């Protein structure tokens, strides 16, 4: 079925959905859900400037969280393929989430919760609750706006990088939600350089940032480390997204002095065996410190950066795939180079010549079958080397082709033989990877040599061909008659005589072919015919061996 869109920036995939498919956006389909995805998960959050008075009021941070319509963000920004952020800094796909979550602290911090993905508790969207909190602390209304101790709420901007479509939509949604409870707010989209500079210099009101929640390795320790205690290095790939280690210290009275305590607990966690009683209690203790502090506004979680429609495309990166996907800023775009329509099969591969001289031209024919009911584009590559996982061997020729739905097409590609003599394995259809999708690559061996035999088909004059065909055919008849003679004792003599007669006819036809060759083509053509007559002689030797025994 044709789709309006082949690709979408997505946030979250249901694990069971992937496990039921043969082609994965995963790192280890046979592992636990936490091991499946090929890179770490993350929280999408909105963080206020910790030096601004409004960010220092926890009641306000809670009101703003209640106002965020996470369901709308998942639908409008991530096409329904995202999960809400649980307020725990544990990824919702962590296989031990239920054992690790400090439910008591979560419920004491958030009076309105709802059960969502994987049975976890999430902050419930409630404008009523948000307005109730504002009324408790502020003067004003939704229509007139709010003031706190004479200071107006709002007039803020939320920054996200211009061109990052999903987070641009996310901050638009959050700004709209806050306006709907009477707090003026607008999105702002500086370029990447301006965005990073604004973060480093604290030149912002609110900013879209991340919480790191790995799904593999030291999931909790490394996640809390990178999010809360690691020194800030780079806004995109570094640590300390909330500058917790700077502001949650004795140097800032507006914030609780807990950074050193959190750091020590995380360091202790690294040295513990996962899921022991001590480990679980330490994770819960970390939550007892951080969860009540509400250091951000939660939105959605994700596990994969880009998604494809799996009814049309295959060859997603896996753990055995050495493409350029490893923790790289551009990884979501690199793997687009290696995806293929799943309904195209390579059903044939041939070469115009199997033996050529160095540098000669060779035509490769590749047949492609489209089993879908829509036209699909396909990139054909002829590679110099045996199939292997990964980018594959050297490309000798390539061509893009559109294959109509339900049809088979044959594509011709012109190759140039290597300059060095030797046997070369040429491969097509080798783009699939590892044991989860080995595909069906096809290979041909091309011999490159300076001693190329003359091709009979290309050098025999037209008037000689029929004579040679007759000679070979007659010789074969002689052999058949001889074999019949051997098999049937009653007619042995007659069959042997027939074989002898056929053999004589074959010899005469061969003599005629030789004479015609000498007249038409000279020495080179005579050599070609002579090589073919050897075939006839071999057959006649068999006839002689059989008939002599019959006699």
Short mmCIF file of C-alpha atoms in Angstrom, two decimals:
data_model
loop_
_atom_site.label_atom_id
_atom_site.label_comp_id
_atom_site.label_asym_id
_atom_site.label_seq_id
_atom_site.Cartn_x
_atom_site.Cartn_y
_atom_site.Cartn_z
CA UNK A 1 0.00 0.00 0.00
CA UNK A 2 1.36 3.40 -0.95
CA UNK A 3 1.88 5.93 1.83
CA UNK A 4 1.94 9.68 1.77
CA UNK A 5 5.11 9.73 3.86
CA UNK A 6 7.95 7.22 3.92
CA UNK A 7 9.80 8.66 6.91
CA UNK A 8 8.94 10.43 10.13
CA UNK A 9 10.86 11.75 13.10
CA UNK A 10 9.49 9.64 15.89
CA UNK A 11 9.91 9.25 19.61
CA UNK A 12 8.83 5.90 20.92
CA UNK A 13 8.01 2.40 19.71
CA UNK A 14 6.15 -0.34 21.52
CA UNK A 15 8.60 -3.15 22.24
CA UNK A 16 6.15 -5.95 21.43
CA UNK A 17 5.59 -4.38 18.01
CA UNK A 18 9.28 -4.71 17.16
CA UNK A 19 9.60 -8.22 18.56
CA UNK A 20 6.92 -9.48 16.18
CA UNK A 21 8.73 -8.20 13.08
CA UNK A 22 11.65 -9.61 11.15
CA UNK A 23 13.27 -6.24 10.51
CA UNK A 24 14.15 -4.14 13.51
CA UNK A 25 15.18 -0.67 14.57
CA UNK A 26 16.97 -2.43 17.33
CA UNK A 27 20.37 -3.42 18.63
CA UNK A 28 19.54 -6.92 19.88
CA UNK A 29 16.11 -8.34 19.01
CA UNK A 30 16.77 -11.41 21.14
CA UNK A 31 17.51 -9.42 24.27
CA UNK A 32 15.31 -7.85 26.89
CA UNK A 33 13.34 -4.75 25.90
CA UNK A 34 16.01 -2.55 27.46
CA UNK A 35 18.64 -4.10 25.17
CA UNK A 36 16.69 -3.89 21.94
CA UNK A 37 17.09 -0.31 20.87
CA UNK A 38 20.31 0.71 19.23
CA UNK A 39 21.02 3.83 21.24
CA UNK A 40 20.18 5.32 24.60
CA UNK A 41 16.81 6.78 25.38
CA UNK A 42 16.24 10.34 26.48
CA UNK A 43 13.69 12.64 28.06
CA UNK A 44 12.53 15.69 26.18
CA UNK A 45 12.15 18.39 28.81
CA UNK A 46 11.72 22.14 29.11
CA UNK A 47 14.06 23.83 31.60
CA UNK A 48 13.83 27.33 33.03
CA UNK A 49 16.78 29.62 33.62
CA UNK A 50 17.81 28.79 37.21
CA UNK A 51 18.88 32.40 37.76
CA UNK A 52 15.36 33.72 37.08
CA UNK A 53 12.99 34.13 40.02
CA UNK A 54 10.15 32.17 38.43
CA UNK A 55 12.27 29.06 37.96
CA UNK A 56 13.14 29.18 41.66
CA UNK A 57 9.51 28.70 42.74
CA UNK A 58 8.67 24.99 42.94
CA UNK A 59 4.93 25.59 43.11
CA UNK A 60 5.16 27.34 39.74
CA UNK A 61 7.19 24.53 38.20
CA UNK A 62 4.51 22.09 39.35
CA UNK A 63 1.69 24.22 37.93
CA UNK A 64 3.46 24.44 34.58
CA UNK A 65 3.90 20.64 34.51
CA UNK A 66 0.19 20.07 35.10
CA UNK A 67 -0.62 22.45 32.23
CA UNK A 68 1.37 20.55 29.60
CA UNK A 69 -0.80 18.42 27.31
CA UNK A 70 1.61 15.53 26.75
CA UNK A 71 -0.94 13.57 24.70
CA UNK A 72 -1.07 16.41 22.20
CA UNK A 73 2.74 16.51 22.00
CA UNK A 74 2.88 12.77 21.35
CA UNK A 75 0.26 13.08 18.62
CA UNK A 76 1.17 16.37 16.96
CA UNK A 77 4.95 16.19 17.29
CA UNK A 78 5.67 12.46 17.20
CA UNK A 79 2.70 11.00 15.33
CA UNK A 80 1.58 9.01 18.35
CA UNK A 81 4.90 7.20 18.65
CA UNK A 82 6.21 8.58 21.92
CA UNK A 83 5.76 7.84 25.61
CA UNK A 84 5.19 10.38 28.41
CA UNK A 85 8.11 11.28 30.66
CA UNK A 86 7.63 9.62 34.04
CA UNK A 87 8.73 12.13 36.74
CA UNK A 88 11.45 9.76 37.98
CA UNK A 89 14.30 10.10 35.47
CA UNK A 90 13.93 6.40 34.75
CA UNK A 91 13.14 5.50 31.17
CA UNK A 92 9.66 3.93 30.82
CA UNK A 93 11.22 0.97 28.98
CA UNK A 94 13.67 0.17 31.77
CA UNK A 95 12.86 -3.53 32.38
CA UNK A 96 13.22 -3.03 36.14
CA UNK A 97 11.19 0.15 36.34
CA UNK A 98 8.56 -1.21 38.72
CA UNK A 99 11.21 -2.42 41.16
CA UNK A 100 13.23 0.80 40.98
CA UNK A 101 10.55 3.49 41.08
CA UNK A 102 9.97 5.21 44.41
CA UNK A 103 6.18 5.26 44.18
CA UNK A 104 5.74 6.86 47.57
CA UNK A 105 7.84 9.89 46.65
CA UNK A 106 6.15 10.22 43.25
CA UNK A 107 2.69 10.15 44.80
CA UNK A 108 3.65 12.60 47.55
CA UNK A 109 5.08 15.03 44.98
CA UNK A 110 2.27 14.79 42.44
CA UNK A 111 -1.30 14.61 43.71
CA UNK A 112 -2.68 14.06 40.21
CA UNK A 113 -1.26 11.04 38.40
CA UNK A 114 -2.56 8.72 35.72
CA UNK A 115 -1.52 5.26 34.64
CA UNK A 116 -0.09 5.09 31.15
CA UNK A 117 2.39 3.19 29.05
CA UNK A 118 3.74 -0.01 30.64
CA UNK A 119 1.50 0.56 33.64
CA UNK A 120 3.65 3.40 35.00
CA UNK A 121 2.34 6.57 36.62
CA UNK A 122 2.66 9.88 34.82
CA UNK A 123 1.75 13.48 35.65
CA UNK A 124 -1.85 14.05 34.65
CA UNK A 125 -2.59 16.98 32.38
CA UNK A 126 -5.01 19.21 34.28
CA UNK A 127 -5.48 22.90 33.56
CA UNK A 128 -7.83 22.97 36.54
CA UNK A 129 -5.06 21.81 38.88
CA UNK A 130 -2.59 24.27 37.36
CA UNK A 131 -5.01 27.17 37.80
CA UNK A 132 -5.76 26.04 41.36
CA UNK A 133 -2.04 26.30 42.22
CA UNK A 134 -1.80 29.73 40.58
CA UNK A 135 -4.82 30.97 42.51
CA UNK A 136 -3.23 29.73 45.74
CA UNK A 137 -0.02 31.73 45.22
CA UNK A 138 -0.89 34.55 42.84
CA UNK A 139 -3.31 37.37 42.19
CA UNK A 140 -5.18 37.54 38.92
CA UNK A 141 -6.95 35.17 36.57
CA UNK A 142 -6.59 33.30 33.31
CA UNK A 143 -8.13 36.23 31.43
CA UNK A 144 -6.24 39.04 33.20
CA UNK A 145 -2.93 37.28 33.81
CA UNK A 146 -1.14 36.51 37.06
CA UNK A 147 1.17 38.37 39.43
CA UNK A 148 3.23 36.98 42.29
CA UNK A 149 4.45 39.40 44.94
CA UNK A 150 3.98 42.18 42.44
CA UNK A 151 5.86 40.41 39.65
CA UNK A 152 4.03 39.39 36.49
CA UNK A 153 4.12 35.81 35.30
CA UNK A 154 4.85 35.29 31.64
CA UNK A 155 6.26 37.28 28.79
CA UNK A 156 8.60 34.32 28.39
CA UNK A 157 10.07 32.56 25.40
CA UNK A 158 10.97 28.88 25.04
CA UNK A 159 14.00 28.31 22.84
CA UNK A 160 14.63 25.41 20.49
CA UNK A 161 16.94 25.08 17.50
CA UNK A 162 15.56 26.40 14.25
CA UNK A 163 15.16 23.49 11.84
CA UNK A 164 14.72 20.74 14.44
CA UNK A 165 11.13 20.15 13.47
CA UNK A 166 10.01 17.87 16.27
CA UNK A 167 11.29 20.05 19.13
CA UNK A 168 10.07 23.19 17.38
CA UNK A 169 6.59 21.68 17.41
CA UNK A 170 7.09 20.58 21.00
CA UNK A 171 7.88 24.06 22.32
CA UNK A 172 5.04 25.55 20.29
CA UNK A 173 2.70 23.12 22.02
CA UNK A 174 4.08 23.88 25.50
CA UNK A 175 3.87 27.65 24.92
CA UNK A 176 0.25 27.28 23.82
CA UNK A 177 -0.57 25.21 26.92
CA UNK A 178 0.88 27.88 29.22
CA UNK A 179 -1.00 30.67 27.43
CA UNK A 180 -4.21 28.75 28.02
CA UNK A 181 -3.75 29.05 31.80
CA UNK A 182 -3.10 32.78 31.55
CA UNK A 183 0.71 32.91 31.27
CA UNK A 184 1.91 34.65 28.08
CA UNK A 185 4.64 32.61 26.37
CA UNK A 186 5.98 32.26 22.83
CA UNK A 187 8.41 29.90 21.10
CA UNK A 188 11.77 31.22 19.92
CA UNK A 189 14.00 29.52 17.35
CA UNK A 190 17.64 30.66 17.23
CA UNK A 191 20.07 28.79 15.01
CA UNK A 192 22.21 26.10 16.59
CA UNK A 193 25.12 28.43 17.31
CA UNK A 194 22.88 31.01 18.94
CA UNK A 195 21.10 28.35 20.94
CA UNK A 196 24.29 26.91 22.42
CA UNK A 197 25.65 30.37 23.16
CA UNK A 198 22.43 31.34 24.90
CA UNK A 199 22.66 28.24 27.10
CA UNK A 200 26.29 28.81 27.98
CA UNK A 201 25.67 32.47 28.86
CA UNK A 202 22.29 31.80 30.54
CA UNK A 203 20.58 34.09 28.02
CA UNK A 204 17.14 32.48 27.97
CA UNK A 205 13.85 32.21 29.84
CA UNK A 206 13.06 28.58 29.06
CA UNK A 207 14.83 26.10 26.81
CA UNK A 208 14.11 22.67 25.42
CA UNK A 209 16.71 20.26 26.83
CA UNK A 210 17.14 16.58 27.64
CA UNK A 211 17.41 14.17 30.48
CA UNK A 212 19.59 11.16 29.67
CA UNK A 213 17.98 7.81 30.46
CA UNK A 214 20.09 4.98 29.03
CA UNK A 215 18.50 1.61 28.37
CA UNK A 216 21.72 -0.40 28.36
CA UNK A 217 24.78 -0.58 30.57
CA UNK A 218 24.72 1.19 33.94
CA UNK A 219 21.29 2.56 33.13
CA UNK A 220 20.48 4.46 36.31
CA UNK A 221 23.99 5.45 37.40
CA UNK A 222 25.06 6.82 34.02
CA UNK A 223 21.69 8.49 33.46
CA UNK A 224 21.71 10.36 36.78
CA UNK A 225 25.41 11.07 36.33
CA UNK A 226 25.08 12.68 32.91
CA UNK A 227 21.89 14.53 33.76
CA UNK A 228 22.67 15.86 37.22
CA UNK A 229 26.31 15.67 38.30
CA UNK A 230 28.47 15.50 35.18
CA UNK A 231 30.20 18.81 34.40
CA UNK A 232 28.56 20.61 31.53
CA UNK A 233 30.58 20.27 28.33
CA UNK A 234 28.44 20.58 25.23
CA UNK A 235 24.74 21.23 25.06
CA UNK A 236 24.03 18.49 22.57
CA UNK A 237 26.32 15.57 23.37
CA UNK A 238 27.66 16.50 26.78
CA UNK A 239 26.60 16.25 30.41
CA UNK A 240 24.96 18.45 33.01
CA UNK A 241 21.95 19.57 30.99
CA UNK A 242 20.34 21.19 34.04
CA UNK A 243 23.57 22.59 35.56
CA UNK A 244 22.48 20.84 38.71
CA UNK A 245 26.07 20.58 39.90
CA UNK A 246 26.33 24.39 39.72
CA UNK A 247 23.06 25.67 41.19
CA UNK A 248 22.06 22.95 43.66
CA UNK A 249 24.97 23.87 45.92
CA UNK A 250 25.66 26.08 48.90
CA UNK A 251 26.55 28.90 46.50
CA UNK A 252 22.89 29.46 45.57
CA UNK A 253 20.45 29.94 48.42
CA UNK A 254 17.45 29.68 46.11
CA UNK A 255 18.16 26.02 45.48
CA UNK A 256 18.62 23.12 47.91
CA UNK A 257 22.23 22.13 48.54
CA UNK A 258 21.99 18.52 47.32
CA UNK A 259 24.41 18.20 44.38
CA UNK A 260 27.23 16.67 46.44
CA UNK A 261 24.87 14.16 48.06
CA UNK A 262 23.49 13.12 44.68
CA UNK A 263 27.01 12.78 43.31
CA UNK A 264 28.08 10.46 46.12
CA UNK A 265 25.02 8.24 45.72
CA UNK A 266 25.64 7.94 41.98
CA UNK A 267 29.28 7.03 42.54
CA UNK A 268 28.18 4.41 45.07
CA UNK A 269 25.69 3.07 42.55
CA UNK A 270 28.41 2.43 39.97
CA UNK A 271 30.07 -0.01 42.36
CA UNK A 272 26.95 -2.03 43.16
CA UNK A 273 25.59 -5.13 41.51
CA UNK A 274 22.41 -4.22 39.68
CA UNK A 275 19.09 -5.04 41.34
CA UNK A 276 20.52 -6.06 44.71
CA UNK A 277 18.65 -4.71 47.73
CA UNK A 278 21.36 -2.11 48.25
CA UNK A 279 21.18 -1.05 44.60
CA UNK A 280 17.40 -0.70 44.60
CA UNK A 281 17.35 1.26 47.85
CA UNK A 282 20.04 3.63 46.54
CA UNK A 283 18.09 4.31 43.35
CA UNK A 284 15.01 5.07 45.42
CA UNK A 285 17.04 7.36 47.68
CA UNK A 286 18.20 9.30 44.64
CA UNK A 287 14.59 9.75 43.60
CA UNK A 288 13.65 10.87 47.10
CA UNK A 289 16.05 13.80 46.64
CA UNK A 290 15.49 14.79 43.01
CA UNK A 291 11.83 13.99 42.30
CA UNK A 292 10.42 16.47 44.88
CA UNK A 293 12.70 19.21 43.54
CA UNK A 294 10.87 19.22 40.16
CA UNK A 295 13.90 20.58 38.27
CA UNK A 296 12.18 20.65 34.87
CA UNK A 297 8.94 20.46 32.93
CA UNK A 298 8.41 16.94 31.57
CA UNK A 299 7.14 16.14 28.08
CA UNK A 300 7.91 12.89 26.24
CA UNK A 301 10.48 10.08 26.12
CA UNK A 302 11.94 8.41 23.09
CA UNK A 303 14.15 5.48 22.24
CA UNK A 304 14.87 5.93 18.54
CA UNK A 305 15.68 9.06 16.53
CA UNK A 306 14.00 8.30 13.22
CA UNK A 307 11.47 5.76 12.04
CA UNK A 308 10.62 4.12 8.77
CA UNK A 309 7.47 2.45 7.57
CA UNK A 310 8.46 -1.17 7.95
CA UNK A 311 5.96 -2.39 5.41
CA UNK A 312 8.10 -0.66 2.80
CA UNK A 313 11.69 -0.39 4.04
CA UNK A 314 14.27 -2.68 5.57
CA UNK A 315 17.92 -2.72 6.66
CA UNK A 316 17.72 -0.76 9.90
CA UNK A 317 20.98 -0.67 11.90
CA UNK A 318 21.58 -3.51 14.34
CA UNK A 319 24.32 -4.45 16.77
CA UNK A 320 26.21 -6.36 14.05
CA UNK A 321 25.96 -3.52 11.54
CA UNK A 322 29.15 -1.45 11.23
CA UNK A 323 27.56 1.44 9.35
CA UNK A 324 28.16 4.98 10.55
CA UNK A 325 25.42 4.92 13.18
CA UNK A 326 27.37 4.85 16.41
CA UNK A 327 26.35 7.70 18.76
CA UNK A 328 26.72 10.29 16.05
CA UNK A 329 24.81 13.52 15.67
CA UNK A 330 24.08 12.71 12.04
CA UNK A 331 23.34 9.03 12.61
CA UNK A 332 19.60 9.33 11.86
CA UNK A 333 20.48 10.54 8.38
CA UNK A 334 23.42 8.26 7.60
CA UNK A 335 21.43 5.07 7.75
CA UNK A 336 19.05 6.38 5.12
CA UNK A 337 21.84 5.54 2.67
CA UNK A 338 21.48 1.85 3.44
CA UNK A 339 17.73 1.24 3.46
CA UNK A 340 15.89 -0.58 0.70
CA UNK A 341 12.29 -1.34 -0.31
CA UNK A 342 11.49 -4.69 1.26
CA UNK A 343 9.34 -5.86 -1.67
CA UNK A 344 12.17 -5.80 -4.22
CA UNK A 345 14.05 -9.06 -4.78
CA UNK A 346 17.15 -9.64 -6.91
CA UNK A 347 16.18 -12.68 -8.97
CA UNK A 348 18.91 -12.79 -11.61
CA UNK A 349 22.51 -11.80 -12.27
CA UNK A 350 24.66 -12.48 -15.35
CA UNK A 351 27.77 -11.14 -17.09
CA UNK A 352 28.25 -10.68 -20.83
CA UNK A 353 31.69 -12.28 -20.53
CA UNK A 354 33.17 -14.42 -17.79
CA UNK A 355 36.75 -14.06 -19.02
CA UNK A 356 38.15 -10.69 -20.12
CA UNK A 357 41.39 -8.81 -20.43
CA UNK A 358 42.40 -6.12 -17.91
CA UNK A 359 40.45 -2.90 -18.47
CA UNK A 360 37.90 -4.49 -20.80
CA UNK A 361 34.24 -3.54 -20.64
CA UNK A 362 31.73 -6.01 -19.26
CA UNK A 363 27.96 -5.73 -19.16
CA UNK A 364 26.19 -6.93 -16.03
CA UNK A 365 22.49 -7.74 -16.18
CA UNK A 366 20.54 -7.69 -12.92
CA UNK A 367 16.89 -8.75 -12.75
CA UNK A 368 14.66 -7.21 -10.06
CA UNK A 369 11.20 -8.39 -9.06
CA UNK A 370 8.70 -6.10 -7.29
CA UNK A 371 6.14 -8.08 -5.29
CA UNK A 372 4.28 -4.95 -4.12
CA UNK A 373 1.37 -3.31 -5.88
CA UNK A 374 3.11 0.07 -6.10
CA UNK A 375 6.13 1.27 -8.05
CA UNK A 376 9.30 1.25 -5.97
CA UNK A 377 12.71 2.82 -6.50
CA UNK A 378 15.78 0.65 -6.06
CA UNK A 379 19.54 1.22 -6.19
CA UNK A 380 21.48 -1.55 -7.94
CA UNK A 381 25.12 -1.96 -6.96
CA UNK A 382 27.67 -4.30 -8.52
CA UNK A 383 30.48 -4.76 -6.02
CA UNK A 384 33.98 -6.15 -6.33
CA UNK A 385 34.11 -8.68 -3.52
CA UNK A 386 32.20 -11.35 -1.67
CA UNK A 387 29.10 -10.36 0.34
CA UNK A 388 29.71 -9.14 3.88
CA UNK A 389 27.91 -7.22 6.59
CA UNK A 390 28.33 -3.50 6.49
CA UNK A 391 28.90 -0.99 3.71
CA UNK A 392 30.11 -3.76 1.41
CA UNK A 393 33.10 -4.06 -0.92
CA UNK A 394 34.16 -1.67 -3.66
CA UNK A 395 31.40 -0.46 -5.97
CA UNK A 396 32.17 -1.10 -9.65
CA UNK A 397 28.89 0.24 -11.03
CA UNK A 398 25.54 1.42 -9.75
CA UNK A 399 22.24 2.58 -11.17
CA UNK A 400 18.90 3.73 -9.80
CA UNK A 401 15.80 2.19 -11.28
CA UNK A 402 12.04 2.30 -10.77
CA UNK A 403 10.44 -1.14 -10.69
CA UNK A 404 6.70 -1.16 -11.50
CA UNK A 405 4.44 -2.92 -9.05
CA UNK A 406 4.06 -6.64 -9.73
CA UNK A 407 6.67 -6.64 -12.49
CA UNK A 408 10.23 -7.81 -13.11
CA UNK A 409 12.78 -5.60 -14.85
CA UNK A 410 16.31 -6.25 -16.04
CA UNK A 411 18.91 -3.55 -15.53
CA UNK A 412 22.14 -3.33 -17.53
CA UNK A 413 25.26 -1.88 -15.93
CA UNK A 414 28.54 -1.31 -17.74
CA UNK A 415 31.64 -2.35 -15.79
CA UNK A 416 35.34 -1.93 -16.38
CA UNK A 417 37.42 -4.97 -15.51
CA UNK A 418 40.22 -4.46 -12.95
CA UNK A 419 43.70 -3.74 -14.29
CA UNK A 420 45.29 -6.68 -12.49
CA UNK A 421 44.92 -10.29 -13.60
CA UNK A 422 43.05 -12.64 -11.30
CA UNK A 423 39.65 -14.03 -10.39
CA UNK A 424 37.20 -11.45 -9.04
CA UNK A 425 33.94 -12.18 -7.22
CA UNK A 426 31.26 -9.73 -8.32
CA UNK A 427 28.24 -9.35 -6.04
CA UNK A 428 24.77 -7.84 -6.33
CA UNK A 429 22.00 -7.65 -3.75
CA UNK A 430 24.39 -7.73 -0.78
CA UNK A 431 22.92 -4.80 1.14
CA UNK A 432 21.16 -6.85 3.81
CA UNK A 433 22.98 -7.46 7.06
CA UNK A 434 23.73 -10.02 9.78
CA UNK A 435 21.80 -13.12 10.82
CA UNK A 436 18.50 -11.29 11.27
CA UNK A 437 18.24 -10.46 7.57
CA UNK A 438 20.90 -12.24 5.48
CA UNK A 439 19.07 -11.64 2.22
CA UNK A 440 20.02 -13.49 -0.96
CA UNK A 441 23.10 -11.87 -2.53
CA UNK A 442 24.14 -13.22 -5.92
CA UNK A 443 27.71 -13.59 -7.15
CA UNK A 444 29.59 -14.25 -10.38
CA UNK A 445 33.31 -14.86 -10.87
CA UNK A 446 35.03 -12.68 -13.47
CA UNK A 447 38.38 -13.97 -14.71
CA UNK A 448 40.75 -11.20 -15.78
CA UNK A 449 43.64 -12.50 -17.86
CA UNK A 450 45.79 -11.54 -20.84
CA UNK A 451 45.26 -15.00 -22.35
CA UNK A 452 41.61 -14.77 -23.27
CA UNK A 453 40.37 -17.64 -25.48
CA UNK A 454 38.68 -16.63 -28.72
CA UNK A 455 34.93 -16.83 -28.40
CA UNK A 456 33.47 -19.37 -30.87
CA UNK A 457 30.20 -17.54 -31.08
CA UNK A 458 31.83 -14.26 -32.01
CA UNK A 459 34.36 -15.57 -34.60
CA UNK A 460 32.75 -18.40 -36.57
CA UNK A 461 31.54 -17.28 -40.03
CA UNK A 462 27.83 -17.79 -40.69
CA UNK A 463 28.35 -20.50 -43.35
CA UNK A 464 30.37 -22.66 -40.93
CA UNK A 465 28.00 -22.66 -37.98
CA UNK A 466 25.37 -25.01 -39.47
CA UNK A 467 28.06 -27.51 -40.52
CA UNK A 468 29.53 -27.62 -37.01
CA UNK A 469 26.10 -27.95 -35.48
CA UNK A 470 25.37 -30.87 -37.76
CA UNK A 471 28.72 -32.49 -36.95
CA UNK A 472 28.17 -32.29 -33.21
CA UNK A 473 24.55 -33.39 -33.48
CA UNK A 474 25.47 -36.37 -35.62
CA UNK A 475 28.23 -37.35 -33.21
CA UNK A 476 25.77 -37.25 -30.36
CA UNK A 477 23.43 -39.49 -32.34
CA UNK A 478 26.31 -41.89 -32.81
CA UNK A 479 26.95 -41.99 -29.09
CA UNK A 480 23.26 -42.53 -28.35
CA UNK A 481 23.10 -45.40 -30.81
CA UNK A 482 26.20 -46.94 -29.27
CA UNK A 483 24.70 -46.72 -25.81
CA UNK A 484 21.48 -48.26 -27.05
CA UNK A 485 23.53 -51.06 -28.54
CA UNK A 486 25.21 -51.70 -25.25
CA UNK A 487 21.89 -51.73 -23.37
CA UNK A 488 20.04 -54.04 -25.73
CA UNK A 489 21.74 -57.35 -26.47
CA UNK A 490 19.17 -58.44 -29.06
CA UNK A 491 19.79 -55.46 -31.30
CA UNK A 492 23.44 -55.02 -30.48
CA UNK A 493 24.71 -55.68 -33.99
CA UNK A 494 22.18 -53.45 -35.77
CA UNK A 495 22.67 -50.66 -33.27
CA UNK A 496 26.43 -50.91 -33.52
CA UNK A 497 26.21 -50.65 -37.29
CA UNK A 498 23.97 -47.60 -36.93
CA UNK A 499 26.45 -46.09 -34.52
CA UNK A 500 29.31 -46.72 -36.90
CA UNK A 501 27.36 -45.12 -39.76
CA UNK A 502 26.51 -42.09 -37.61
CA UNK A 503 30.11 -41.77 -36.59
CA UNK A 504 31.24 -41.77 -40.20
CA UNK A 505 28.65 -39.09 -41.00
CA UNK A 506 29.94 -37.01 -38.09
CA UNK A 507 33.50 -37.31 -39.31
CA UNK A 508 32.45 -36.21 -42.78
CA UNK A 509 30.56 -33.21 -41.38
CA UNK A 510 33.58 -32.26 -39.34
CA UNK A 511 35.82 -32.46 -42.40
CA UNK A 512 33.41 -30.19 -44.29
CA UNK A 513 33.43 -27.69 -41.42
CA UNK A 514 37.22 -27.64 -41.35
CA UNK A 515 37.44 -26.99 -45.07
CA UNK A 516 34.85 -24.21 -44.86
CA UNK A 517 36.75 -22.63 -42.01
CA UNK A 518 39.99 -22.61 -43.98
CA UNK A 519 38.26 -20.88 -46.88
CA UNK A 520 36.35 -18.32 -44.78
CA UNK A 521 38.48 -17.31 -41.85
CA UNK A 522 42.09 -18.30 -42.18
CA UNK A 523 44.21 -19.63 -39.36
CA UNK A 524 42.41 -18.03 -36.38
CA UNK A 525 38.99 -19.26 -37.44
CA UNK A 526 40.39 -22.70 -38.24
CA UNK A 527 41.73 -22.89 -34.67
CA UNK A 528 38.27 -22.08 -33.34
CA UNK A 529 36.65 -24.77 -35.43
CA UNK A 530 39.40 -27.20 -34.53
CA UNK A 531 38.69 -26.67 -30.85
CA UNK A 532 35.05 -27.50 -31.46
CA UNK A 533 35.95 -30.59 -33.49
CA UNK A 534 37.80 -31.86 -30.44
CA UNK A 535 34.37 -32.16 -28.86
CA UNK A 536 33.24 -34.33 -31.75
CA UNK A 537 36.35 -36.50 -31.51
CA UNK A 538 35.78 -37.08 -27.79
CA UNK A 539 32.26 -38.25 -28.56
CA UNK A 540 33.52 -40.53 -31.35
CA UNK A 541 36.07 -42.10 -29.01
CA UNK A 542 33.16 -43.05 -26.79
CA UNK A 543 31.36 -44.53 -29.77
CA UNK A 544 34.41 -46.56 -30.74
CA UNK A 545 34.86 -47.88 -27.21
CA UNK A 546 31.28 -49.08 -27.03
CA UNK A 547 30.98 -50.53 -30.55
CA UNK A 548 34.27 -52.39 -30.31
CA UNK A 549 32.99 -54.19 -27.22
CA UNK A 550 29.71 -55.00 -28.96
CA UNK A 551 31.61 -56.53 -31.89
#
